[in-house]
Amino acid sequence: MRVFELEFPNPVLLASGVLGISSYLFKRIEKLGAGGIVTKSIGISPKKGYENPTIVELDYGFLNAMGLPNPGVDYFLEEIKDLSLKIPFIVSIFGKDSEEFVKIAKKLENYCDALELNLSCPHAESYGMAIGQDEKIVYKITKDVKKSVEIPVIVKLTPNVNDIVRIARSAENGGADGITAINTLKALAIDIDMEKPILKNVYGGLSGRCIKPVALRCVYDIYKNVKIPVIGVGGIASPEDAIEFIMCGASLVGIGSAARDLNVFKDISEGVENFLKKKKYTLKEIIGKATKNI
């Protein structure tokens, strides 16, 4: 299927945040059936991230505060300069302001098929969510990056806002080619024996099956109010999950927490294909179907 003027063999992507800085893993994920890859977020310079503990597994999902650790854009370019994939390769980037986003985008433009702007990390100091909650900043960063490159620009939104549709419209008005919804929810966990928060950073991003209903609601609302394609992310672990997101308006879906099992890409894409055959639908015919059957 064709989205953002790119050809995806199936709608199931690796979402940003996991398994995303190694050329070896990118190639392996392609072989295991992913329809596209979104890398971990890359910044202008190397970033160590937060001290441990940075992740905790809960009964209902994961909570992490990694602090956007990454090797920096120049090192990352060395890692991917000879990378050759047959599926779309999307690089996630972050920065403290529009100028930094543009610098990173220009460096990467010739080495990827699209960029995803991370305006939504819930635990990254002055990066991420702090930027993505302001519609004027979202508009400016999107517009400036879009003007600086010729490849598609996708904006990843935070659910930690009063009105995600307002932010999605700002991205669309800034020229975004697509929206990714959602990033993790700001949350925390307590160790009752230590009598303090578990994460060193106190706050982290909640992911996994527990955030799926929130993510579905966000995709549903965005699809009804913007015209650009949506990538649905949040708690997808089965073909049924992916189909729900597509019926809420997602053209593509991203797999994050469930990618601990790399067979998930093939399992979900084949499950979606079998559903379509059973129902005698094309994928395009079920995008947003749940928003119309009311």
C-alpha positions as CSV (number, residue, x, y, z in Angstrom):
1,M,0.0,0.0,0.0
2,R,1.1,3.6,-0.7
3,V,1.3,6.1,2.2
4,F,3.3,9.3,2.3
5,E,4.2,8.5,-1.3
6,L,6.1,5.5,0.0
7,E,5.3,1.9,-0.8
8,F,4.8,-0.3,2.3
9,P,4.5,-4.1,1.7
10,N,2.2,-4.4,4.7
11,P,0.9,-1.9,7.3
12,V,2.9,-3.2,10.3
13,L,5.9,-1.1,11.3
14,L,8.5,-1.2,14.0
15,A,7.6,1.8,16.2
16,S,10.2,4.2,17.5
17,G,11.7,3.5,20.9
18,V,12.7,-0.1,20.6
19,L,15.4,-1.9,18.6
20,G,16.2,1.2,16.7
21,I,19.9,2.1,16.3
22,S,21.5,-1.0,14.7
23,S,21.8,-1.7,11.0
24,Y,22.0,-5.4,11.8
25,L,18.7,-5.2,13.6
26,F,17.1,-3.1,10.9
27,K,17.9,-5.8,8.3
28,R,16.8,-8.6,10.6
29,I,13.4,-6.9,11.3
30,E,12.9,-6.5,7.6
31,K,13.5,-10.2,7.0
32,L,11.1,-11.0,9.8
33,G,8.2,-9.3,8.0
34,A,8.0,-5.7,9.1
35,G,6.4,-3.4,6.5
36,G,8.6,-0.5,7.6
37,I,11.0,0.7,10.3
38,V,11.0,3.7,12.5
39,T,14.2,4.2,14.4
40,K,14.8,5.2,18.0
41,S,14.9,9.0,18.3
42,I,18.2,10.6,17.2
43,G,19.5,14.0,18.5
44,I,22.1,16.5,17.5
45,S,24.8,15.1,19.8
46,P,25.3,11.9,21.9
47,K,23.1,11.7,24.9
48,K,23.6,9.2,27.8
49,G,20.1,9.3,29.2
50,Y,19.1,8.8,32.8
51,E,20.6,6.7,35.4
52,N,19.1,3.3,36.4
53,P,16.5,2.2,37.1
54,T,15.1,3.4,33.8
55,I,12.4,0.7,33.2
56,V,10.0,-1.3,35.2
57,E,7.6,-4.1,34.0
58,L,4.1,-3.8,35.5
59,D,1.2,-6.2,35.5
60,Y,-0.4,-4.1,32.8
61,G,2.5,-2.7,30.7
62,F,5.9,-1.0,30.9
63,L,7.0,2.2,32.5
64,N,10.3,3.7,31.2
65,A,12.3,6.8,31.6
66,M,15.3,6.3,29.4
67,G,16.0,10.0,28.8
68,L,16.3,9.6,25.0
69,P,19.8,7.9,25.0
70,N,21.3,8.0,21.5
71,P,24.7,8.2,19.8
72,G,24.1,11.5,18.1
73,V,23.3,12.1,14.4
74,D,26.9,12.0,13.1
75,Y,27.6,8.6,14.7
76,F,24.2,7.3,13.5
77,L,24.9,8.4,9.9
78,E,28.0,6.2,10.0
79,E,25.9,3.3,11.2
80,I,23.3,3.7,8.4
81,K,25.3,5.1,5.4
82,D,25.6,1.8,3.7
83,L,22.2,0.4,4.8
84,S,20.0,-0.9,2.0
85,L,16.5,-1.9,2.8
86,K,13.5,-2.8,0.6
87,I,11.0,-1.4,3.1
88,P,10.5,2.3,4.0
89,F,13.1,3.5,6.6
90,I,11.9,6.3,8.8
91,V,14.2,8.1,11.2
92,S,12.8,9.6,14.4
93,I,14.5,12.8,15.5
94,F,14.3,15.1,18.5
95,G,15.7,18.5,19.4
96,K,15.3,21.4,21.9
97,D,14.1,23.9,19.2
98,S,13.3,24.3,15.6
99,E,16.9,25.1,14.7
100,E,18.1,21.8,16.1
101,F,15.4,19.8,14.4
102,V,16.3,21.4,11.0
103,K,20.0,20.7,11.4
104,I,19.3,17.0,12.2
105,A,16.8,16.7,9.4
106,K,19.2,18.1,6.8
107,K,21.9,15.7,7.8
108,L,19.6,12.7,7.5
109,E,17.6,13.6,4.5
110,N,19.6,11.6,2.0
111,Y,19.8,8.5,4.2
112,C,16.2,7.7,4.9
113,D,12.8,7.7,3.3
114,A,11.0,9.9,5.8
115,L,11.4,11.7,9.2
116,E,9.3,11.3,12.3
117,L,9.5,14.4,14.6
118,N,9.4,13.3,18.2
119,L,7.4,16.0,19.9
120,S,6.0,13.8,22.5
121,C,8.5,12.1,24.9
122,P,6.9,12.4,28.4
123,H,10.2,12.3,30.4
124,A,12.8,14.2,28.4
125,E,13.3,17.5,30.3
126,S,13.0,20.3,27.7
127,Y,12.6,17.9,24.8
128,G,9.5,16.0,23.6
129,M,6.3,16.5,25.4
130,A,7.2,20.0,26.7
131,I,7.4,21.0,23.0
132,G,4.5,18.9,21.8
133,Q,1.9,20.4,24.2
134,D,2.2,23.9,22.5
135,E,0.4,24.1,19.2
136,K,2.4,27.1,18.1
137,I,5.7,25.4,18.6
138,V,4.4,22.2,16.9
139,Y,3.4,24.3,14.0
140,K,6.7,26.1,13.7
141,I,8.9,23.1,14.0
142,T,6.8,21.1,11.5
143,K,6.8,24.0,9.1
144,D,10.6,24.7,9.4
145,V,11.6,21.1,9.0
146,K,9.2,20.6,6.1
147,K,10.7,23.6,4.3
148,S,14.2,22.3,4.8
149,V,13.8,18.8,3.3
150,E,12.2,17.1,0.3
151,I,11.2,13.8,2.1
152,P,8.0,13.2,4.0
153,V,7.7,14.6,7.5
154,I,5.6,12.8,10.1
155,V,4.8,14.3,13.5
156,K,4.5,12.0,16.6
157,L,2.0,13.4,19.1
158,T,1.7,13.1,22.9
159,P,-1.6,12.0,24.5
160,N,-0.7,14.2,27.5
161,V,-2.7,17.1,26.3
162,N,-6.3,18.4,26.7
163,D,-7.1,18.3,23.0
164,I,-4.9,16.2,20.7
165,V,-7.0,17.2,17.7
166,R,-5.9,20.8,18.1
167,I,-2.2,19.7,18.1
168,A,-2.8,17.4,15.1
169,R,-4.3,20.3,13.2
170,S,-1.2,22.5,14.0
171,A,1.0,19.8,12.6
172,E,-1.2,19.5,9.5
173,N,-1.2,23.2,9.0
174,G,2.6,23.2,9.3
175,G,2.8,20.9,6.3
176,A,3.1,17.5,8.0
177,D,2.6,14.6,5.7
178,G,1.3,12.4,8.5
179,I,0.7,12.0,12.2
180,T,1.9,9.2,14.6
181,A,-0.4,8.7,17.5
182,I,0.5,8.1,20.3
183,N,3.6,8.3,22.4
184,T,3.6,7.0,25.9
185,L,1.5,8.4,28.8
186,K,3.2,10.2,31.6
187,A,3.1,8.1,34.7
188,L,5.0,6.8,37.8
189,A,5.3,3.7,40.0
190,I,6.1,3.4,43.7
191,D,8.2,0.9,45.6
192,I,6.3,0.6,48.9
193,D,9.3,-1.0,50.6
194,M,11.8,1.7,49.6
195,E,8.9,4.2,50.1
196,K,9.8,6.2,46.9
197,P,9.3,6.2,43.1
198,I,10.9,3.3,41.3
199,L,12.3,5.2,38.4
200,K,15.4,7.4,39.0
201,N,13.7,10.1,37.0
202,V,10.4,9.6,39.1
203,Y,8.2,10.1,36.0
204,G,8.2,7.8,33.0
205,G,6.3,6.8,29.9
206,L,3.6,4.1,30.2
207,S,3.3,1.7,27.3
208,G,1.9,-1.7,26.5
209,R,-1.6,-3.2,26.3
210,C,-3.0,-0.8,29.0
211,I,-2.7,2.3,26.8
212,K,-4.5,0.8,23.8
213,P,-7.9,2.3,24.6
214,V,-6.4,5.8,24.9
215,A,-4.4,5.3,21.7
216,L,-7.6,4.2,19.8
217,R,-9.5,7.2,21.0
218,C,-6.7,9.5,19.9
219,V,-6.5,7.9,16.4
220,Y,-10.2,8.0,16.1
221,D,-10.4,11.7,16.9
222,I,-7.5,12.7,14.7
223,Y,-8.7,10.7,11.7
224,K,-12.1,12.5,11.9
225,N,-10.5,15.9,12.0
226,V,-7.4,15.9,9.8
227,K,-6.9,14.9,6.2
228,I,-3.3,13.5,6.4
229,P,-2.6,9.8,7.2
230,V,-2.2,8.5,10.7
231,I,0.1,5.8,12.1
232,G,-1.5,4.2,15.1
233,V,0.7,3.2,18.0
234,G,-0.1,2.0,21.5
235,G,-0.6,-1.5,22.9
236,I,-0.8,-3.4,19.6
237,A,0.1,-7.0,20.1
238,S,-2.3,-9.0,17.9
239,P,-3.9,-8.8,14.4
240,E,-7.2,-7.9,16.1
241,D,-5.5,-4.9,17.8
242,A,-4.1,-3.7,14.5
243,I,-7.5,-4.0,12.8
244,E,-9.1,-1.9,15.6
245,F,-6.6,0.8,14.9
246,I,-7.1,0.7,11.2
247,M,-10.8,0.8,11.6
248,C,-10.3,3.9,13.8
249,G,-8.5,5.6,11.0
250,A,-4.8,4.4,11.0
251,S,-3.3,3.7,7.6
252,L,-0.3,2.0,9.3
253,V,0.3,0.6,12.8
254,G,3.5,0.6,14.9
255,I,4.6,-2.2,17.2
256,G,6.5,-1.2,20.3
257,S,6.4,-3.2,23.5
258,A,5.2,-6.4,21.7
259,A,8.4,-6.3,19.5
260,R,10.1,-8.3,22.3
261,D,9.0,-11.2,20.0
262,L,10.3,-10.3,16.6
263,N,7.8,-12.8,15.0
264,V,5.1,-10.3,15.9
265,F,5.5,-8.4,12.6
266,K,4.8,-11.4,10.4
267,D,2.1,-12.7,12.8
268,I,0.1,-9.5,12.8
269,S,0.5,-8.7,9.1
270,E,-0.6,-12.2,8.1
271,G,-3.5,-12.0,10.6
272,V,-4.7,-8.7,9.1
273,E,-4.4,-10.2,5.6
274,N,-6.5,-13.2,6.6
275,F,-9.1,-11.0,8.1
276,L,-9.4,-9.0,4.9
277,K,-9.7,-12.1,2.8
278,K,-12.4,-13.5,5.1
279,K,-14.4,-10.3,4.9
280,K,-13.6,-9.6,1.3
281,Y,-12.2,-6.2,2.0
282,T,-9.2,-4.3,0.8
283,L,-7.1,-2.6,3.5
284,K,-8.1,0.8,2.2
285,E,-11.8,-0.1,2.6
286,I,-11.5,-0.6,6.3
287,I,-9.4,2.5,7.2
288,G,-11.7,4.6,9.3
289,K,-14.6,2.2,8.9
290,A,-15.5,2.4,12.7
291,T,-15.8,6.2,12.5
292,K,-18.6,5.8,9.9
293,N,-20.6,2.9,11.4
294,I,-22.4,4.8,14.1
